[in-house]
XYZ file of C-alpha atoms in Angstrom:
448
model
C 9.883 -29.922 10.478
C 11.747 -27.057 12.026
C 15.419 -26.830 11.226
C 18.076 -24.842 12.994
C 19.667 -22.501 10.477
C 23.442 -22.506 10.598
C 25.350 -19.298 11.235
C 22.368 -17.103 12.035
C 24.616 -14.790 14.015
C 28.349 -14.521 14.290
C 28.083 -14.693 18.106
C 26.242 -18.005 17.992
C 28.760 -19.363 15.515
C 31.729 -18.340 17.684
C 30.113 -19.985 20.700
C 29.518 -23.243 18.831
C 33.042 -23.182 17.467
C 34.479 -22.639 20.952
C 32.723 -25.825 22.069
C 33.792 -28.000 19.179
C 37.396 -26.786 18.911
C 38.377 -26.862 22.570
C 40.162 -30.234 22.151
C 41.986 -31.967 19.314
C 39.104 -34.420 19.008
C 36.576 -31.578 18.596
C 34.685 -32.594 21.736
C 33.533 -30.233 24.507
C 36.125 -30.120 27.276
C 33.756 -31.324 29.958
C 33.296 -34.646 28.144
C 37.008 -35.489 28.015
C 39.353 -36.804 30.656
C 41.425 -34.416 32.726
C 44.851 -35.943 32.204
C 46.689 -37.404 29.255
C 46.046 -41.112 28.978
C 43.400 -41.026 31.729
C 40.045 -42.674 31.217
C 36.800 -40.803 31.723
C 34.775 -41.604 34.834
C 31.566 -40.833 32.972
C 30.138 -43.857 31.107
C 29.653 -43.098 27.414
C 26.496 -44.166 25.613
C 25.964 -43.640 21.905
C 22.967 -41.391 21.308
C 20.048 -42.671 19.252
C 16.888 -40.971 18.081
C 14.146 -41.223 20.759
C 16.513 -42.829 23.286
C 15.308 -41.959 26.815
C 16.902 -42.000 30.244
C 14.547 -42.549 33.176
C 15.446 -41.082 36.577
C 12.522 -42.361 38.687
C 11.514 -44.772 40.036
C 14.597 -46.528 38.677
C 17.494 -45.099 36.722
C 17.695 -46.859 33.378
C 17.906 -46.384 29.626
C 14.665 -46.879 27.747
C 14.886 -47.990 24.141
C 11.300 -49.009 23.482
C 10.580 -45.835 21.450
C 13.674 -46.122 19.227
C 12.742 -46.562 15.599
C 14.227 -49.556 13.846
C 14.718 -49.737 10.111
C 13.782 -53.087 8.662
C 13.935 -53.024 4.833
C 12.057 -56.325 4.627
C 9.041 -54.756 6.346
C 9.053 -51.823 3.914
C 9.271 -54.191 0.958
C 6.429 -56.332 2.240
C 4.273 -53.252 2.824
C 4.929 -51.984 -0.699
C 4.138 -55.345 -2.277
C 0.700 -55.301 -0.645
C -0.254 -52.061 -2.415
C -2.748 -52.400 -5.292
C -1.145 -52.729 -8.751
C 2.391 -52.290 -7.424
C 3.666 -55.794 -8.132
C 2.078 -55.783 -11.581
C 3.659 -52.437 -12.478
C 7.062 -53.671 -11.278
C 6.805 -56.778 -13.435
C 5.711 -54.746 -16.457
C 8.578 -52.297 -16.003
C 11.099 -55.120 -15.613
C 9.787 -56.811 -18.754
C 9.897 -53.506 -20.624
C 13.558 -53.050 -19.652
C 14.444 -56.606 -20.656
C 12.625 -56.339 -23.997
C 14.196 -52.973 -24.795
C 16.956 -52.598 -27.376
C 20.442 -53.635 -26.317
C 22.832 -50.721 -25.723
C 24.756 -49.763 -28.857
C 28.002 -49.483 -26.922
C 29.456 -50.773 -23.693
C 27.946 -49.048 -20.684
C 30.331 -46.735 -18.856
C 30.160 -46.180 -15.105
C 31.220 -42.551 -15.482
C 30.102 -39.882 -15.343
C 27.954 -40.863 -12.390
C 25.370 -38.399 -11.063
C 24.486 -38.750 -7.359
C 21.563 -36.629 -6.179
C 22.254 -35.679 -2.563
C 19.495 -33.067 -2.187
C 16.453 -32.698 -4.437
C 14.148 -30.458 -2.377
C 13.825 -26.700 -2.156
C 13.946 -24.086 0.589
C 14.380 -26.173 3.759
C 15.656 -29.674 4.571
C 12.995 -32.311 5.188
C 13.236 -35.952 6.204
C 12.625 -37.182 2.641
C 14.339 -34.514 0.529
C 17.342 -32.473 1.589
C 18.128 -29.137 -0.067
C 20.112 -28.708 -3.272
C 23.274 -30.676 -3.891
C 24.344 -32.968 -6.727
C 27.624 -34.869 -6.898
C 29.083 -35.492 -10.353
C 31.657 -38.293 -10.281
C 33.621 -37.559 -13.433
C 35.913 -40.543 -12.873
C 36.949 -42.825 -10.031
C 39.345 -40.178 -8.688
C 37.716 -36.865 -9.662
C 34.366 -35.309 -8.772
C 32.629 -31.971 -8.335
C 29.539 -30.663 -6.562
C 26.714 -28.725 -8.173
C 25.455 -26.583 -5.287
C 26.096 -27.355 -1.661
C 23.054 -26.734 0.540
C 23.059 -27.320 4.279
C 23.352 -30.982 5.204
C 25.372 -31.915 2.112
C 28.120 -33.474 4.221
C 25.554 -35.536 6.124
C 24.103 -36.794 2.856
C 27.570 -37.791 1.659
C 28.123 -39.697 4.904
C 24.775 -41.477 4.579
C 25.408 -42.375 0.968
C 29.033 -43.483 1.153
C 29.466 -44.519 4.789
C 33.079 -45.366 5.541
C 34.047 -44.348 1.993
C 33.178 -40.686 2.572
C 36.818 -39.666 3.149
C 37.787 -41.133 -0.215
C 34.971 -39.175 -1.910
C 35.950 -35.926 -0.188
C 39.504 -36.568 -1.341
C 38.362 -36.755 -4.980
C 36.476 -33.444 -4.822
C 38.038 -30.973 -7.235
C 35.482 -28.168 -7.405
C 32.145 -26.855 -6.151
C 29.735 -24.806 -8.251
C 27.466 -22.484 -6.238
C 24.626 -21.245 -8.446
C 23.446 -18.383 -6.222
C 23.484 -17.143 -2.649
C 20.215 -18.493 -1.294
C 20.885 -20.500 1.866
C 19.540 -23.788 0.507
C 22.294 -23.755 -2.129
C 25.486 -22.798 -0.319
C 25.439 -23.075 3.486
C 26.808 -26.633 3.441
C 30.079 -25.415 1.921
C 31.866 -24.649 5.197
C 31.421 -28.178 6.543
C 32.615 -29.640 3.258
C 35.769 -27.506 3.375
C 36.604 -28.396 6.984
C 35.897 -32.113 6.658
C 37.765 -32.282 3.363
C 40.894 -31.095 5.197
C 40.449 -33.886 7.750
C 39.772 -36.455 5.024
C 42.896 -35.531 3.057
C 44.975 -35.797 6.233
C 43.533 -39.246 6.980
C 44.388 -40.339 3.431
C 47.920 -39.010 3.758
C 47.378 -36.414 1.034
C 48.436 -32.752 1.164
C 45.787 -30.070 1.487
C 45.291 -28.039 -1.664
C 42.634 -25.323 -2.048
C 39.266 -26.396 -3.415
C 38.151 -24.574 -6.556
C 34.814 -22.828 -5.968
C 32.913 -21.385 -8.928
C 30.394 -18.935 -7.483
C 29.036 -15.391 -7.600
C 31.700 -13.009 -6.311
C 29.348 -12.043 -3.466
C 30.130 -15.404 -1.814
C 33.536 -14.054 -0.825
C 32.012 -11.561 1.639
C 30.201 -14.387 3.443
C 33.377 -16.487 3.597
C 35.402 -13.467 4.715
C 33.033 -12.777 7.600
C 33.280 -16.376 8.790
C 37.064 -16.259 8.387
C 37.364 -13.052 10.430
C 34.922 -13.839 13.221
C 34.954 -17.625 13.597
C 37.917 -19.528 12.192
C 40.328 -19.247 9.303
C 38.757 -20.706 6.176
C 39.964 -18.760 3.149
C 43.085 -20.892 2.686
C 40.734 -23.784 1.879
C 39.439 -22.280 -1.366
C 40.330 -20.597 -4.613
C 37.336 -18.618 -5.857
C 36.568 -18.416 -9.571
C 33.903 -15.743 -10.218
C 31.024 -17.380 -12.092
C 30.725 -14.317 -14.333
C 34.235 -15.006 -15.684
C 33.007 -18.273 -17.238
C 30.251 -16.676 -19.309
C 30.561 -17.049 -23.064
C 31.426 -13.412 -23.766
C 33.366 -12.722 -20.576
C 36.819 -11.199 -20.736
C 39.103 -12.435 -17.977
C 41.595 -9.702 -17.132
C 43.156 -11.391 -14.108
C 46.062 -13.793 -14.778
C 45.302 -15.506 -11.455
C 41.715 -16.248 -12.468
C 42.889 -17.441 -15.902
C 45.262 -19.859 -14.206
C 42.513 -21.133 -11.901
C 40.156 -21.711 -14.858
C 42.869 -23.655 -16.687
C 43.462 -25.702 -13.544
C 39.727 -26.443 -13.254
C 39.516 -27.689 -16.831
C 42.659 -29.775 -16.490
C 41.757 -31.385 -13.158
C 38.257 -32.347 -14.305
C 39.296 -33.251 -17.872
C 36.837 -30.702 -19.255
C 36.933 -28.923 -22.571
C 34.612 -26.224 -21.289
C 33.031 -25.036 -18.051
C 30.525 -22.375 -19.048
C 28.054 -20.330 -17.021
C 25.138 -18.065 -17.877
C 22.875 -15.749 -15.913
C 19.458 -17.284 -15.261
C 16.089 -15.806 -14.293
C 15.976 -16.092 -10.513
C 17.538 -13.664 -8.036
C 20.411 -11.289 -8.782
C 23.690 -13.021 -9.583
C 22.068 -16.431 -10.194
C 23.852 -18.732 -12.639
C 23.383 -22.002 -14.462
C 26.318 -24.000 -15.808
C 27.323 -26.441 -18.527
C 30.153 -28.990 -18.278
C 31.592 -30.262 -21.549
C 33.932 -33.252 -21.070
C 36.890 -34.110 -23.283
C 35.125 -37.358 -24.251
C 32.154 -35.403 -25.639
C 29.405 -35.617 -23.020
C 27.690 -32.464 -21.789
C 25.876 -31.962 -18.473
C 23.816 -28.804 -17.950
C 22.606 -27.637 -14.533
C 19.924 -24.954 -14.296
C 20.262 -23.916 -10.658
C 17.069 -22.049 -9.708
C 15.355 -20.310 -12.597
C 12.253 -19.601 -14.576
C 12.383 -20.779 -18.214
C 15.526 -19.114 -19.556
C 16.584 -18.604 -23.191
C 20.225 -18.131 -22.206
C 20.207 -21.562 -20.549
C 18.640 -23.092 -23.673
C 21.357 -21.621 -25.887
C 24.166 -22.684 -23.557
C 22.763 -26.194 -23.198
C 22.194 -27.008 -26.894
C 22.376 -30.787 -27.518
C 23.153 -31.576 -23.880
C 23.588 -35.214 -22.912
C 21.831 -34.514 -19.603
C 19.903 -31.514 -18.337
C 19.321 -31.261 -14.580
C 16.541 -28.706 -14.264
C 14.578 -27.407 -11.305
C 10.841 -28.186 -11.260
C 9.763 -26.516 -8.042
C 6.021 -26.294 -8.717
C 3.283 -28.289 -10.405
C 1.474 -27.283 -13.569
C -1.322 -24.815 -12.896
C 0.815 -22.752 -10.525
C 2.476 -20.678 -13.224
C 1.598 -17.387 -11.508
C 3.163 -18.560 -8.248
C 6.192 -19.757 -10.213
C 6.619 -16.257 -11.663
C 6.270 -14.668 -8.206
C 8.925 -17.004 -6.801
C 11.024 -17.062 -10.004
C 10.887 -20.837 -10.361
C 9.683 -23.316 -12.982
C 6.798 -25.763 -13.186
C 7.356 -29.356 -14.324
C 6.081 -28.734 -17.864
C 8.166 -25.570 -18.167
C 11.296 -27.478 -17.154
C 10.564 -30.251 -19.645
C 9.938 -27.649 -22.375
C 13.367 -26.107 -21.737
C 14.968 -29.525 -22.196
C 13.079 -30.095 -25.426
C 14.085 -26.681 -26.762
C 17.765 -27.368 -26.119
C 17.421 -30.877 -27.604
C 18.722 -32.506 -24.433
C 19.100 -36.259 -24.693
C 17.658 -36.679 -21.188
C 16.090 -34.442 -18.509
C 16.235 -35.049 -14.761
C 13.845 -32.915 -12.726
C 14.819 -31.871 -9.206
C 14.474 -29.047 -6.615
C 10.860 -29.915 -5.842
C 8.833 -27.883 -3.387
C 8.606 -29.729 -0.086
C 4.850 -29.957 -0.624
C 5.830 -32.717 -3.086
C 8.325 -34.349 -0.729
C 7.471 -37.920 -1.679
C 6.637 -37.455 -5.337
C 5.696 -34.562 -7.635
C 2.496 -34.404 -9.637
C 3.021 -35.710 -13.155
C 2.192 -33.500 -16.108
C 1.045 -34.711 -19.555
C 4.438 -33.614 -20.907
C 6.284 -36.495 -19.226
C 7.854 -38.775 -21.833
C 10.660 -41.295 -22.279
C 13.278 -38.549 -21.997
C 12.237 -37.357 -18.518
C 13.036 -38.673 -15.051
C 12.418 -37.627 -11.437
C 15.320 -37.241 -9.013
C 15.229 -38.557 -5.450
C 17.786 -38.125 -2.698
C 20.564 -40.770 -2.952
C 19.539 -41.686 -6.496
C 22.494 -42.637 -8.699
C 22.253 -42.207 -12.479
C 24.670 -42.998 -15.299
C 24.062 -42.205 -18.941
C 23.333 -45.878 -19.584
C 20.367 -45.637 -17.185
C 18.454 -43.139 -19.346
C 16.214 -45.766 -21.029
C 15.361 -47.313 -17.646
C 14.543 -44.233 -15.561
C 11.226 -43.307 -17.294
C 10.055 -46.914 -16.926
C 10.130 -46.481 -13.151
C 7.306 -43.935 -13.274
C 4.386 -46.465 -13.352
C 5.690 -48.293 -10.240
C 6.217 -44.937 -8.537
C 2.637 -43.935 -9.300
C 1.421 -47.218 -7.802
C 3.682 -46.883 -4.756
C 2.542 -43.324 -3.996
C -1.023 -43.610 -5.275
C -2.491 -42.299 -2.012
C -0.231 -39.240 -1.983
C -0.941 -38.488 -5.642
C -4.685 -38.743 -4.992
C -4.445 -36.240 -2.141
C -2.468 -33.817 -4.294
C -4.976 -34.177 -7.137
C -7.808 -33.383 -4.712
C -5.969 -30.287 -3.507
C -5.421 -29.188 -7.086
C -9.122 -29.674 -7.938
C -10.160 -27.626 -4.890
C -7.704 -24.887 -5.845
C -9.012 -24.778 -9.416
C -12.586 -24.638 -8.107
C -11.704 -21.687 -5.858
C -10.111 -19.883 -8.767
C -13.167 -20.523 -10.952
C -15.464 -19.191 -8.242
C -13.338 -16.092 -7.814
C -13.373 -15.480 -11.558
C -17.166 -15.767 -11.730
C -17.628 -13.409 -8.791
C -15.292 -10.847 -10.316
C -17.425 -10.741 -13.465
C -20.570 -9.871 -11.548
C -21.318 -6.221 -10.758
C -20.718 -5.310 -7.117
C -24.222 -3.742 -6.947
C -27.385 -5.280 -8.301
C -28.977 -3.202 -11.029
C -32.671 -2.324 -10.669
C -34.696 -3.538 -13.694
C -36.451 -0.789 -15.621
C -39.928 -2.377 -15.393
C -39.693 -2.664 -11.603
C -42.061 -0.200 -9.876
C -40.333 2.551 -7.923
C -40.025 2.059 -4.195
C -41.990 4.269 -1.723
C -38.740 5.906 -0.675
C -37.982 7.034 -4.222
C -41.524 8.475 -4.561
C -41.057 10.395 -1.362
C -37.698 11.739 -2.553
C -39.244 13.033 -5.787
C -42.080 14.668 -3.858
C -39.605 16.540 -1.708
């Protein structure tokens, strides 16, 4: 799927902004009525995917190609798959027979995965974004890739304004486009949402590499004013040994902790690109959520995340692609799980999968009852930890065909690598055995 990258040039951005800001309703001027209170002469039809308008032989709308979503059909199709119903029943029984929770289940914190894919948005997995609902009236975002606002709208529907109104902070791990280009839309729509709720606009706290300011400044200067929407906290100022010399930044950090009821918001440099950070949130009630951002296995992250309640760690590539993971500075599934085990995390959620695993990643032998797989629009509370791993057998049955194809590709890749290794061991030229009689040409050469 090809996606149109936002803000590829400042000229294109200015042009788009001139279209959308020409009226108070953010509609192009040629679609609105000429006078105040007048009605448009052009009939309005709501656009739908694959909706067609036929001009000849008769002018009419054609809706025969429009896709309809019928959940009952999807359910029926899934139930016909081999072993799926049995695995569902076994998982349900396993959950029911499991030990009762030691304490009353709390709804918060609630983790909502809005984007669990890497690099580019796809129809199944959007790019990185995770909403942490700390309470009913306070939340923050861990990364904000393009399309984050759309995912919020899909997930919450008419409640999206309320959710935007609860947003206290955004953490941007690094400056790759799939982690931060959704921020501008969030800022602009948050202003609208607060106005609709009758609340005053206050700047959103953004914890990010300082280099993000240059990108925001360019948009502010060339497109529309945006800087009044944010207060930037440099991610480096939240490292364990950092010394904060600015009273303004100190005040912003105190405000962040107070608004989110956190004892600590800590960052550390991780092994990805320059100025890439992971973070750890420690709540006043004692829970600890650690987010890796993009990284190879990182000792600093392990130390920062000791005894985490939840680790959200990238698992971009499958096992066996360790060399590619090093080239791209990412982690494999087993490497991500190993990081969680080293930090003694209570539970590990894997996300940021390569889009080659859009439906489901390949499972490694290291998967256990402390590991789960994130999907877009998946909601997880701490009380769900015992249940999440029990969903893996039904998932394997549901996506058995896709897993088989990926296994075949992996076997072919391993066979190619084995062949290449065998060929590299052989000498490029065949050696002539000593007992082989000399050729006529060699006799002639000696004679000369």
